[in-house]
Coordinates of C-alpha atoms in Angstrom, one line a residue:
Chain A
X1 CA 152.3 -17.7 53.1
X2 CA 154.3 -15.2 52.3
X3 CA 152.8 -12.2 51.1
X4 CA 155.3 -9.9 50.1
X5 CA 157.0 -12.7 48.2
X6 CA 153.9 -14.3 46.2
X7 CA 152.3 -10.7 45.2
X8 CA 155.5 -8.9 44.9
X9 CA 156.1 -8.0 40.9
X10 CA 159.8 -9.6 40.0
X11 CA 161.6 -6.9 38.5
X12 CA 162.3 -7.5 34.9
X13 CA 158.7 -10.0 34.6
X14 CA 155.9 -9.4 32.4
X15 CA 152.6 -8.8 33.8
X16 CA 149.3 -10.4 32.5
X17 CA 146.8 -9.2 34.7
X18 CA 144.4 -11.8 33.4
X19 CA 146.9 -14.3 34.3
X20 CA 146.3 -13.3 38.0
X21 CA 143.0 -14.3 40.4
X22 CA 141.4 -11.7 41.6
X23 CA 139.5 -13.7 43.4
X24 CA 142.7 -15.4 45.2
X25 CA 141.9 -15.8 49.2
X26 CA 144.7 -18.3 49.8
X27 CA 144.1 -20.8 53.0
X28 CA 141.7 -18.5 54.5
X29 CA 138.3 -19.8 53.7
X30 CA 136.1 -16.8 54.8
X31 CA 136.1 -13.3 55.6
X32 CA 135.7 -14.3 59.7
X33 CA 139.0 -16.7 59.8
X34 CA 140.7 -13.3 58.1
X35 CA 139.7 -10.3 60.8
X36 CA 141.7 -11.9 64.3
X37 CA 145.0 -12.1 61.8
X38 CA 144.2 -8.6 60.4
X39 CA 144.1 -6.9 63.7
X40 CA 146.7 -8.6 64.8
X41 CA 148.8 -7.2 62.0
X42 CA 147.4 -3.8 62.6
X43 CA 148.4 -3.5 65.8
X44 CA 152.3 -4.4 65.0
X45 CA 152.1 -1.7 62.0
X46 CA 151.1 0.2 65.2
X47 CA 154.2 -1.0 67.0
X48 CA 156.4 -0.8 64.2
X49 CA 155.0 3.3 63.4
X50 CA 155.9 4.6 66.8
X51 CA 159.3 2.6 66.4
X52 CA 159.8 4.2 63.1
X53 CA 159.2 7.3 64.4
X54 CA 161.2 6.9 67.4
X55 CA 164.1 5.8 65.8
X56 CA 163.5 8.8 63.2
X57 CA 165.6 7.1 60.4
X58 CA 163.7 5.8 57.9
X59 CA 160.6 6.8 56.1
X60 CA 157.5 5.0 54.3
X61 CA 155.9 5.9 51.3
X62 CA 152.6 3.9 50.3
X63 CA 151.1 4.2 46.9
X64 CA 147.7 2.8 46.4
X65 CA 146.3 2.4 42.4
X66 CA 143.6 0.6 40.7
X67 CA 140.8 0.9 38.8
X68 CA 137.5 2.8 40.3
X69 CA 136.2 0.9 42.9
X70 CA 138.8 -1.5 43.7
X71 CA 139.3 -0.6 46.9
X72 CA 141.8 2.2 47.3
X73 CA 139.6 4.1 50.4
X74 CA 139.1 1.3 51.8
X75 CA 142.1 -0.2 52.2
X76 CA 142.7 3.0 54.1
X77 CA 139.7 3.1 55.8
X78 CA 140.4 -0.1 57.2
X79 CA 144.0 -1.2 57.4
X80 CA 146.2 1.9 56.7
X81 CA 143.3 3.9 58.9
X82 CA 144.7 1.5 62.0
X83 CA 147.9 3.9 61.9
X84 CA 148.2 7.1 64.0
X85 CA 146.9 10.1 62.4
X86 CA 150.1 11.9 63.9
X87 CA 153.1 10.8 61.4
X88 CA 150.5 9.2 59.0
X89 CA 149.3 11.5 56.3
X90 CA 147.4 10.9 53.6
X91 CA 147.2 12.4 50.0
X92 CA 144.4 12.0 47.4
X93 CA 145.9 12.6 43.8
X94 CA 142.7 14.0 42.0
X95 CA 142.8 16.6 39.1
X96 CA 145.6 18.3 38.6
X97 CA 145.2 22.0 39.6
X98 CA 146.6 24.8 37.4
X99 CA 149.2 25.6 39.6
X100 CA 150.2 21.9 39.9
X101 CA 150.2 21.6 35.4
X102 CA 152.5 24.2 35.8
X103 CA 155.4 22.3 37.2
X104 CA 156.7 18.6 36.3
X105 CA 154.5 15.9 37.3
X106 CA 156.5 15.5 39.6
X107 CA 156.3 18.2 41.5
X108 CA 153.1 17.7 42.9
X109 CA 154.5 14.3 45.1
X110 CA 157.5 15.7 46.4
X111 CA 156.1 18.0 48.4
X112 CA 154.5 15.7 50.2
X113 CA 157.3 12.9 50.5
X114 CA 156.9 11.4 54.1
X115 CA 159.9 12.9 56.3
X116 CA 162.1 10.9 58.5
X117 CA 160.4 8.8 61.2
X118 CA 157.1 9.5 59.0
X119 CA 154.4 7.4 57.0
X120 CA 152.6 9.1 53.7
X121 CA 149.9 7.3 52.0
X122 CA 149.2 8.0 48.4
X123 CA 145.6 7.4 47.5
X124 CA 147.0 7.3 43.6
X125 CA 149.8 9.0 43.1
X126 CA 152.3 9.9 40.7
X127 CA 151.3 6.7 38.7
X128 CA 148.3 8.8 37.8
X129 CA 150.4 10.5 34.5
X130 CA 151.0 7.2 33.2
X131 CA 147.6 5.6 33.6
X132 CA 144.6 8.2 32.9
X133 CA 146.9 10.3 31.0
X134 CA 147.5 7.9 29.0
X135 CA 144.3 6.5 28.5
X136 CA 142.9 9.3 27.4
X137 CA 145.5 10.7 25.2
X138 CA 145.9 13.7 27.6
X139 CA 149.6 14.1 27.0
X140 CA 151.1 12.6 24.0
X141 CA 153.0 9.3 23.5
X142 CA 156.3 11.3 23.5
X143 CA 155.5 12.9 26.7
X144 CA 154.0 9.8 29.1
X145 CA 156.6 7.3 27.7
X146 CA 159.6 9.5 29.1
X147 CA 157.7 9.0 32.4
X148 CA 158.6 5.4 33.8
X149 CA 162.1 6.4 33.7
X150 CA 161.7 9.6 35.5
X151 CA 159.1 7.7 38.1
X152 CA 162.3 5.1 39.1
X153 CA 164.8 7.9 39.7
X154 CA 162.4 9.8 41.4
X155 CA 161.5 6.8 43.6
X156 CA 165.5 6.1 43.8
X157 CA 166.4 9.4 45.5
X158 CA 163.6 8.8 48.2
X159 CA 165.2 5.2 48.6
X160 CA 168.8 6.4 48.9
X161 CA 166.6 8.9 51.7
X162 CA 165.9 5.6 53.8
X163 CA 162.5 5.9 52.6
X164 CA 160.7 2.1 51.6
X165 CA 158.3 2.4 49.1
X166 CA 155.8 0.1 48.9
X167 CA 153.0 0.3 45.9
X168 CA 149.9 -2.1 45.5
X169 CA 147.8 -2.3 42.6
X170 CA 144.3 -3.6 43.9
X171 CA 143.3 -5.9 41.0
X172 CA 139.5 -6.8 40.7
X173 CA 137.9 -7.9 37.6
X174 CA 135.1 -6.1 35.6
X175 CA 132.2 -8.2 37.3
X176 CA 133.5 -7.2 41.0
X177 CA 133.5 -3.9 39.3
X178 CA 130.1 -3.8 38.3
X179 CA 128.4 -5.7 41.5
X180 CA 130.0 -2.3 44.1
X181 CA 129.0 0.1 41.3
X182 CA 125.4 -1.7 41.9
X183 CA 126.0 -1.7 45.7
X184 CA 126.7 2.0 45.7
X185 CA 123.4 2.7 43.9
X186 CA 122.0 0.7 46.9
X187 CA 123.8 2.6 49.6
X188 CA 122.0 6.3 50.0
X189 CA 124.8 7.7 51.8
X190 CA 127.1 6.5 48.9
X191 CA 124.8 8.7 46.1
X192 CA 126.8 12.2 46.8
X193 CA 129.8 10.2 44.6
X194 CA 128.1 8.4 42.1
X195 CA 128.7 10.0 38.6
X196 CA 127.7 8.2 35.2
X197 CA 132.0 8.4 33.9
X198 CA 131.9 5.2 36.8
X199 CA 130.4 3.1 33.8
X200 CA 131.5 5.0 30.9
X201 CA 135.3 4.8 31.9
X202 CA 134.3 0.6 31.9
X203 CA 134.7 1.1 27.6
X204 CA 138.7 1.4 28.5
X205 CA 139.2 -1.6 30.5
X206 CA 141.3 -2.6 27.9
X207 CA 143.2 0.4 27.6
X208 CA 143.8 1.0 31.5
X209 CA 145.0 -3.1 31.9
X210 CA 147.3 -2.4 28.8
X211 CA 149.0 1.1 31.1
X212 CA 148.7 -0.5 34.9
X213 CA 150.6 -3.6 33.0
X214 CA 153.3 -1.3 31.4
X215 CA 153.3 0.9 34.8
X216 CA 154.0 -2.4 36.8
X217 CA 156.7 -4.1 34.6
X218 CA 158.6 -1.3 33.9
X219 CA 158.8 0.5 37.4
X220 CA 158.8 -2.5 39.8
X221 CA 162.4 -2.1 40.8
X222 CA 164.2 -4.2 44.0
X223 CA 164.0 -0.5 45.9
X224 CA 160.0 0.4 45.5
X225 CA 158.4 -2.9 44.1
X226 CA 155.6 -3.2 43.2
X227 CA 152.5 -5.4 44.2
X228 CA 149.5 -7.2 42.7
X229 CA 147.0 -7.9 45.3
X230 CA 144.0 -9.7 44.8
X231 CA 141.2 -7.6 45.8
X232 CA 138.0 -9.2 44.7
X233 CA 137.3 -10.0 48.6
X234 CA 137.8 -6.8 50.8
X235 CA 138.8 -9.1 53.6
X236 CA 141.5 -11.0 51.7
X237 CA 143.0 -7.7 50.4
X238 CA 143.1 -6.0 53.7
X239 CA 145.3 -8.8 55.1
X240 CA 147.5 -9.3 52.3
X241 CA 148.2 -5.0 52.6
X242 CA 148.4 -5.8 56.5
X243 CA 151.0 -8.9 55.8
X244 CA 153.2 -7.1 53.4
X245 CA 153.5 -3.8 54.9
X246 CA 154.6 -5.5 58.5
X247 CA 157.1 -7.5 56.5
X248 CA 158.4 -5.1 55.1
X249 CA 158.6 -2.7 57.9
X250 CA 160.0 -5.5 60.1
X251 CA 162.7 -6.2 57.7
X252 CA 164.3 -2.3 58.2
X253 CA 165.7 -4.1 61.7
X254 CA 164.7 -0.7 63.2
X255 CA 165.8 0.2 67.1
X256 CA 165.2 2.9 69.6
X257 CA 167.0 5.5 69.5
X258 CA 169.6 5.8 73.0
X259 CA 168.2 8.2 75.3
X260 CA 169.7 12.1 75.3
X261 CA 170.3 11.8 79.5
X262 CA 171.7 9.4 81.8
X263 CA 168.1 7.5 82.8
X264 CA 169.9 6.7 86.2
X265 CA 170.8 9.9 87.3
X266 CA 167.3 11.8 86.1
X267 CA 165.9 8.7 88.3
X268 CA 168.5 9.3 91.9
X269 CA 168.2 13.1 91.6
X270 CA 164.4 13.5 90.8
X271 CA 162.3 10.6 92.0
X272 CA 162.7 10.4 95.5
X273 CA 161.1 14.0 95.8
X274 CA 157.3 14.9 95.0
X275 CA 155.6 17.2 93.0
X276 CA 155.6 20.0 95.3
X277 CA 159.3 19.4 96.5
X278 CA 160.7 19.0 92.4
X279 CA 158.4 22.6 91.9
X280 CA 159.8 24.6 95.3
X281 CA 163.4 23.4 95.0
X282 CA 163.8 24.4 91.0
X283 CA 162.1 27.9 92.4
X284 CA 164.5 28.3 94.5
X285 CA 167.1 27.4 92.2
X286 CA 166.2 29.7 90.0
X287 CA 165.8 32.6 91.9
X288 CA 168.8 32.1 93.0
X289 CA 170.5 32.3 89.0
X290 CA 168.2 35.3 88.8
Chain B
X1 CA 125.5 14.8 81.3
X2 CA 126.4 17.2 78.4
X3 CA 130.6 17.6 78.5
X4 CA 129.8 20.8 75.9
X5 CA 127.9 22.9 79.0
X6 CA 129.7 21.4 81.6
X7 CA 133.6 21.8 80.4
X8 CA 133.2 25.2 78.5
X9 CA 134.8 28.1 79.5
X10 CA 132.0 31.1 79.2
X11 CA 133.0 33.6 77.1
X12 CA 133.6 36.6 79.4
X13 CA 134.3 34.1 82.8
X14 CA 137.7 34.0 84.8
X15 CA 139.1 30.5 85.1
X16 CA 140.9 29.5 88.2
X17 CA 142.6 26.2 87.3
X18 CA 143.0 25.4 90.7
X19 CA 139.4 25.3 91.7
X20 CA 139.1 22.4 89.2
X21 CA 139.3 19.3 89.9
X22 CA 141.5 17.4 87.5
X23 CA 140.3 13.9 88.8
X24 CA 137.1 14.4 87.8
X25 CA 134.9 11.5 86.5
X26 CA 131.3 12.5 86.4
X27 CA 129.2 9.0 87.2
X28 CA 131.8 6.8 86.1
X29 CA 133.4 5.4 88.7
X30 CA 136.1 3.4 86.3
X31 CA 137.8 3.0 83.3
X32 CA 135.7 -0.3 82.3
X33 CA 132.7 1.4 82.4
X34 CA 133.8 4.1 80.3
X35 CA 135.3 1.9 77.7
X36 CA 132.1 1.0 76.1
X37 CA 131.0 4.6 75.7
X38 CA 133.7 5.8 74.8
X39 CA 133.7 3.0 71.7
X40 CA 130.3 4.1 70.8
X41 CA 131.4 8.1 70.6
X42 CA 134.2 7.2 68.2
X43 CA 131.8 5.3 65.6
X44 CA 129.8 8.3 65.4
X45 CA 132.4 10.4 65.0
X46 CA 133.8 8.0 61.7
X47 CA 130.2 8.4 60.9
X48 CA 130.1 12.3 61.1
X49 CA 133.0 12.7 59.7
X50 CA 132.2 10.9 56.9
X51 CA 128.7 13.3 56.5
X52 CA 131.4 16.7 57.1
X53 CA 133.2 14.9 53.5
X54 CA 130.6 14.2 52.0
X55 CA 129.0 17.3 52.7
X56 CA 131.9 19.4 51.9
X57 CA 130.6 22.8 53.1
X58 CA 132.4 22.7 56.7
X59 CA 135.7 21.7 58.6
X60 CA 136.6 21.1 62.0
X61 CA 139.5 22.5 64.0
X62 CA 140.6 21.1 67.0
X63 CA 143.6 22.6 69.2
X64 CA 145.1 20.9 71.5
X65 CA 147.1 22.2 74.6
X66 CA 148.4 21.3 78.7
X67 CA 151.5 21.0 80.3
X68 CA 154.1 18.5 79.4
X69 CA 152.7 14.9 80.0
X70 CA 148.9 16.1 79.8
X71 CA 147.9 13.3 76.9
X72 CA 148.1 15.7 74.0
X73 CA 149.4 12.1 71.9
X74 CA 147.5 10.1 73.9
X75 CA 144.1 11.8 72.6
X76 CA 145.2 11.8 69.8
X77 CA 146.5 7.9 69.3
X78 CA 143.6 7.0 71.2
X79 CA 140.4 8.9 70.6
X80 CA 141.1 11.1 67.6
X81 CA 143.1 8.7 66.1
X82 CA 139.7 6.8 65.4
X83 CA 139.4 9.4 62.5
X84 CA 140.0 8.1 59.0
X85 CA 143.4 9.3 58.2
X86 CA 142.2 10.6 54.9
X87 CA 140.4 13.8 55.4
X88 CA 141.9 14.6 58.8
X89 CA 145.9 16.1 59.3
X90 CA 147.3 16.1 62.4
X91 CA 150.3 19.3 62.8
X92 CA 153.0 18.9 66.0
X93 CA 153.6 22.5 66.6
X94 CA 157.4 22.5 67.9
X95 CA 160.1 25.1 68.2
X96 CA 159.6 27.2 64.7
X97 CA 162.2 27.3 61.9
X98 CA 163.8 30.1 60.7
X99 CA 161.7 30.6 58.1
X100 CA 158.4 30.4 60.5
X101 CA 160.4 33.0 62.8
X102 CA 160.5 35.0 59.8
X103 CA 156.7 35.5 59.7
X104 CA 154.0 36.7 61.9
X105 CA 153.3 34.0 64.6
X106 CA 149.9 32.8 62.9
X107 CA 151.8 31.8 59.5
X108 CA 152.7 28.6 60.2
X109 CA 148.6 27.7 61.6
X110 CA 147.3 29.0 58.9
X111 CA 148.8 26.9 56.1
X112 CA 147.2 24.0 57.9
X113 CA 143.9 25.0 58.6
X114 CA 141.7 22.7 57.4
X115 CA 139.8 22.7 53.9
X116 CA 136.0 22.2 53.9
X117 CA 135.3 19.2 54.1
X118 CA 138.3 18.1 56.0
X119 CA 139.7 17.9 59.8
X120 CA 142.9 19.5 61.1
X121 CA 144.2 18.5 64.7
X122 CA 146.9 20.8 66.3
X123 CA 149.2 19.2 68.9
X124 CA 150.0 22.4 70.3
X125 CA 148.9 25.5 68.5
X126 CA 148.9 29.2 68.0
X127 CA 149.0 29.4 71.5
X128 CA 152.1 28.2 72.2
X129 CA 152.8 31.8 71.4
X130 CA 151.3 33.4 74.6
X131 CA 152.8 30.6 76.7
X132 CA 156.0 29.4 76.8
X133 CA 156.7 32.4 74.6
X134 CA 155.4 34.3 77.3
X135 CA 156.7 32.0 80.5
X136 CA 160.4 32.0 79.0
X137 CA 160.2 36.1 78.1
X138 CA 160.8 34.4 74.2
X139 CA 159.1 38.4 73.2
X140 CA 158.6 41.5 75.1
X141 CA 155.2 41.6 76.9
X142 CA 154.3 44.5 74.3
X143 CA 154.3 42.0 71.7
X144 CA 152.7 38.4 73.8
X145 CA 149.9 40.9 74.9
X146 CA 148.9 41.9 71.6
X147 CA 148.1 38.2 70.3
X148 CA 145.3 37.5 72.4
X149 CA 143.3 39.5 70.0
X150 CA 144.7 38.6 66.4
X151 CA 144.0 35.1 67.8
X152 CA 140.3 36.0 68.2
X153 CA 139.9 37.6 65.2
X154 CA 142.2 34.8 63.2
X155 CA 139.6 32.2 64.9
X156 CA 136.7 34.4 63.6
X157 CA 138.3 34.4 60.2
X158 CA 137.7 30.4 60.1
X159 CA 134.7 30.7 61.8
X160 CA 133.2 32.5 58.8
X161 CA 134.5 30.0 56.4
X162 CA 131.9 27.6 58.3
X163 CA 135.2 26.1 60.5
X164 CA 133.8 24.7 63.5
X165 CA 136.7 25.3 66.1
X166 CA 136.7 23.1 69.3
X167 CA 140.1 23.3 72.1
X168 CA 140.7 21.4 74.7
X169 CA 143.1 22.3 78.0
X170 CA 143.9 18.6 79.0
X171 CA 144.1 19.9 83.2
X172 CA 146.5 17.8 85.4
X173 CA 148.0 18.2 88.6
X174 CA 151.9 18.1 89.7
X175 CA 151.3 15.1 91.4
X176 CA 149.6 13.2 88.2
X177 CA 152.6 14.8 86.1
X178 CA 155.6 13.9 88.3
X179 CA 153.9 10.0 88.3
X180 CA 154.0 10.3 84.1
X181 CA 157.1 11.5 84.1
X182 CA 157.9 8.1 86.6
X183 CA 155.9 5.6 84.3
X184 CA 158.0 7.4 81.5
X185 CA 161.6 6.4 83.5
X186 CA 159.9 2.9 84.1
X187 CA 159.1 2.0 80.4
X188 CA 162.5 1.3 77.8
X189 CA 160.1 2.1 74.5
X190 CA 159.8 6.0 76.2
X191 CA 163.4 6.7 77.1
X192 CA 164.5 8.2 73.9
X193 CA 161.9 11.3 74.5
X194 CA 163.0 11.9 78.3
X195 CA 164.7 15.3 78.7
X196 CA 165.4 16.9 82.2
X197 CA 163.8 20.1 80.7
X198 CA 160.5 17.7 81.9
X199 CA 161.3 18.5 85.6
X200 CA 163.5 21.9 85.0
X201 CA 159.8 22.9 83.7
X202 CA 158.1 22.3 86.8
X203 CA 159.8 25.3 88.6
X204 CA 157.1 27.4 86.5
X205 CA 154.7 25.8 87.1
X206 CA 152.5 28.7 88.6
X207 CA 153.4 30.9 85.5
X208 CA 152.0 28.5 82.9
X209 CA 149.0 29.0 84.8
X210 CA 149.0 31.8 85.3
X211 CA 150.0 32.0 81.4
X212 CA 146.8 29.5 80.5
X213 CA 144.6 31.0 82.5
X214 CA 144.9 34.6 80.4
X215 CA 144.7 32.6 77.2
X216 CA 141.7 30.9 78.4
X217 CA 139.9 34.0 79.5
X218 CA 140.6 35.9 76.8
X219 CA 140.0 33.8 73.7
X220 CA 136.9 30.9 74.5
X221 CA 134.2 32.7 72.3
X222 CA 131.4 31.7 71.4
X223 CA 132.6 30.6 68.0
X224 CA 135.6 29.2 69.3
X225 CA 135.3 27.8 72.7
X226 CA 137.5 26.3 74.6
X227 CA 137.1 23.7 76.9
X228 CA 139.3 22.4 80.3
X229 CA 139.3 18.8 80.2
X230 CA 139.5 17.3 83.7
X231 CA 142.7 14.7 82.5
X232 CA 144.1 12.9 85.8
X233 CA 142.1 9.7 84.7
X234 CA 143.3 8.7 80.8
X235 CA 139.9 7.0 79.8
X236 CA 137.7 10.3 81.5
X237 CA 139.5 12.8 79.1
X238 CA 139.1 10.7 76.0
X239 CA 135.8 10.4 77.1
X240 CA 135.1 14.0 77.3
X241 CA 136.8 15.2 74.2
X242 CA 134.8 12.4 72.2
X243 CA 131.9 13.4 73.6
X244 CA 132.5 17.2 73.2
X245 CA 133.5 16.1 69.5
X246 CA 130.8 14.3 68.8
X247 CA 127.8 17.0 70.3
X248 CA 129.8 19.9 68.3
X249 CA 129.6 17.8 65.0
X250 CA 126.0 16.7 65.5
X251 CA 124.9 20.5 66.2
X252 CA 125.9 20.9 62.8
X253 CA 122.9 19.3 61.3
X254 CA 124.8 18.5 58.2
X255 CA 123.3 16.4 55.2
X256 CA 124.3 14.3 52.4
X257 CA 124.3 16.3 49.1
X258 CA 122.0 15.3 46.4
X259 CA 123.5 13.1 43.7
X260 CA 124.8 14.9 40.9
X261 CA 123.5 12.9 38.3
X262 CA 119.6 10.8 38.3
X263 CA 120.4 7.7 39.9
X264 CA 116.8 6.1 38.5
X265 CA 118.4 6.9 35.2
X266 CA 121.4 5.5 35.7
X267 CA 119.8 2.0 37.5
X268 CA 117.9 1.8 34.2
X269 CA 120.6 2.3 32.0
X270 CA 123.0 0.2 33.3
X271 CA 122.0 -2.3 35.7
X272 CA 119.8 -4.9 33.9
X273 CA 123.4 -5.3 31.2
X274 CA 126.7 -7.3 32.7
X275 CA 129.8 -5.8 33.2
X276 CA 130.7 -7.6 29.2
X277 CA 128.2 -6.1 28.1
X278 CA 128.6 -2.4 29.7
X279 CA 132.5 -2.4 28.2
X280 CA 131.0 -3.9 24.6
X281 CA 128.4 -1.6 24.6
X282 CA 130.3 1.2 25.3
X283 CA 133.2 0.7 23.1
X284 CA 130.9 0.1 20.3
X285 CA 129.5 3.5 21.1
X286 CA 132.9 5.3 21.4
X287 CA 134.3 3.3 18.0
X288 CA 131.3 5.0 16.3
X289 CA 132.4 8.8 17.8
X290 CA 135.5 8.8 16.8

């Protein structure tokens, strides 16, 4: 199938995240026909990083979103993690500091906007001040609802930069929810995170599905569309991440850049000599211009 | 054997570069063998870095320097790019801007030192300011001669902030550089980063060492060692650094922290209801708040 077409969010639809399967694992079966296609796809969003970078042209901007426990560190551990640390960096969104609620929400994101030839992951994002802010009534309605429109400009000027943008909203349901809060509680090396707001914030299930559903109809634009992947199994939502940033990244048509010297003559005037001649005759040669 | 002992440079010792043998393997006599261990070091360090997050009372800093075509990228694509992006940068020193010129030489490095918690990797480093600075006569000898020591005491000041500080020389020979510099030539994907300042280098040659061997002597402490890597063979120096890595982080004796809230309590409170339930329960409950 593909990916990028069936989870992509037409601009201009309506959302209805209950409409949607979480638990969606198209021809694949089980989790062990999954992993040989997933590494295979890692390793081209291998390829396709160093060509990026190479060709130093275009950038990449991944933002990450769902509800707690869906699946956002993971996806990074695990498929986004397969990229090389150098040209990849990644940026958690937590509380806002005081220096950060100083400036426009904005702010915060642009700074770290993925430069040419680079990748940056947001692990949430700017999406952040239309969801829990929101939710919880942190801003008012005047304030958050100005937002969507300042979020597609904002992701329009990184466009017209060459940057792709590519969001995905990791969609599980409330039992998935539950059965990894449960698996966490099972997990003592998981403990350090746990905090009782995990099952509080599960009172505004509504509430978040009503702002992720405005979030994704009104800001999934041609230029930085937006995603629904189902995310119930990891393994299905690993691939479908794998499979829709290679498409994507394959579609830019990328190319090495030409090289700065003349291969040939670097080739006749340096390679029939070794080490010690190269070393002795660029001594001399530079004593010489001394 | 233990690559900590064997590789460090003792504080207070005088390296000679060229009584080391870069083609060093230890007992491995190939790369197949070393494949497997090498696979093994870089799931414990995942797992260790994991326990430094969770942790959150130390980072780790590692620097990374050698001549041109040493493996600084390959280390770091191949064994520290097992790292979970998230939680661990990765900084290219090149040529400084303007506005880095316009500071003191440690400026730029200390922005991106890492947080507790968190990882940097330098791909060059503050060093580069005693050696090609020095090698090209970039700044007077009055001034290279003086940074040997705000380097120590720089190194000591993220010491104290419980900074674990780890650098690697990556030690080749002329003969193992000129045959990079051929496989480079030899390979289309690489010629778009071939200069001829590659083999204009190579006529100083003796004053990088010259130049690494002063910044070796002078700045491995005890806090902040570093180590020469024997790098001829690809597969020995990733094993080396992983396992250099890995005995640093393990010294550390780190733990989980305790959970923040009474996970009993919670189990009780939560785990016998459904996920319906939780979000029924707990709206009901927030309804009668408001």
């Amino acid at each position: 199938m593909n990916c990028f077409e069936s989870f992509q969010v037409k601009p201009g639809s309506r959302v209805k995240l209950d409409k949607i399967d979480p638990g969606f694992t198209d021809c694949y079966s089980d989790r062990e026909k999954a992993i040989p296609v997933i590494q295979k796809l890692d390793e081209r969003i291998r390829a396709l990083q160093y060509l990026m970078y190479a060709e130093g042209k275009r950038a990449l901007l991944i933002c990450l979103q769902g509800r707690d426990a869906a699946g956002k560190d993971g996806t990074i551990n695990h498929v986004l993690g397969a990229m090389n640390p150098q040209g990849c960096t990644v940026t958690s969104f937590k509380q806002p500091s005081q220096e950060e609620l100083a400036h426009d929400f904005l702010w915060r994101c642009h700074k770290v906007a993925p430069a040419r030839g680079h990748i940056a992951i947001f692990n949430r994002s700017h999406y952040e001040d239309v969801l829990i802010q929101r939710v919880h009534r942190m801003v008012p309605e005047s304030v958050w609802s100005k937002r969507y429109g300042h979020i597609n400009h904002f992701e329009k000027l990184l466009s017209d930069h060459q940057t792709l943008i590519l969001k995905f909203f990791l969609h599980i349901d409330a039992d998935e929810q539950l059965k990894r809060f449960k698996q966490r509680i099972d997990d003592p090396t998981k403990h350090w995170k746990i905090s009782e707001s995990d099952y509080t914030e599960a009172a505004y299930w509504d509430s978040y599905t009503q702002a992720f559903e405005d979030a994704l109809d009104k800001c999934s634009t041609p230029h930085a569309p937006w995603f629904v992947i189902p995310a119930n199994h990891k393994w299905f939502r690993n691939l479908a991440v794998a499979a829709i940033v290679t498409e994507a990244m394959e579609s830019l048509n990328m190319r090495f850049p030409k090289p700065r010297v003349d291969i040939e003559a670097i080739k006749r005037k340096y390679h029939a000599l070794d080490a010690q001649d190269i070393k002795e005759g660029l001594i001399k040669v530079r004593k010489k211009n001394q």
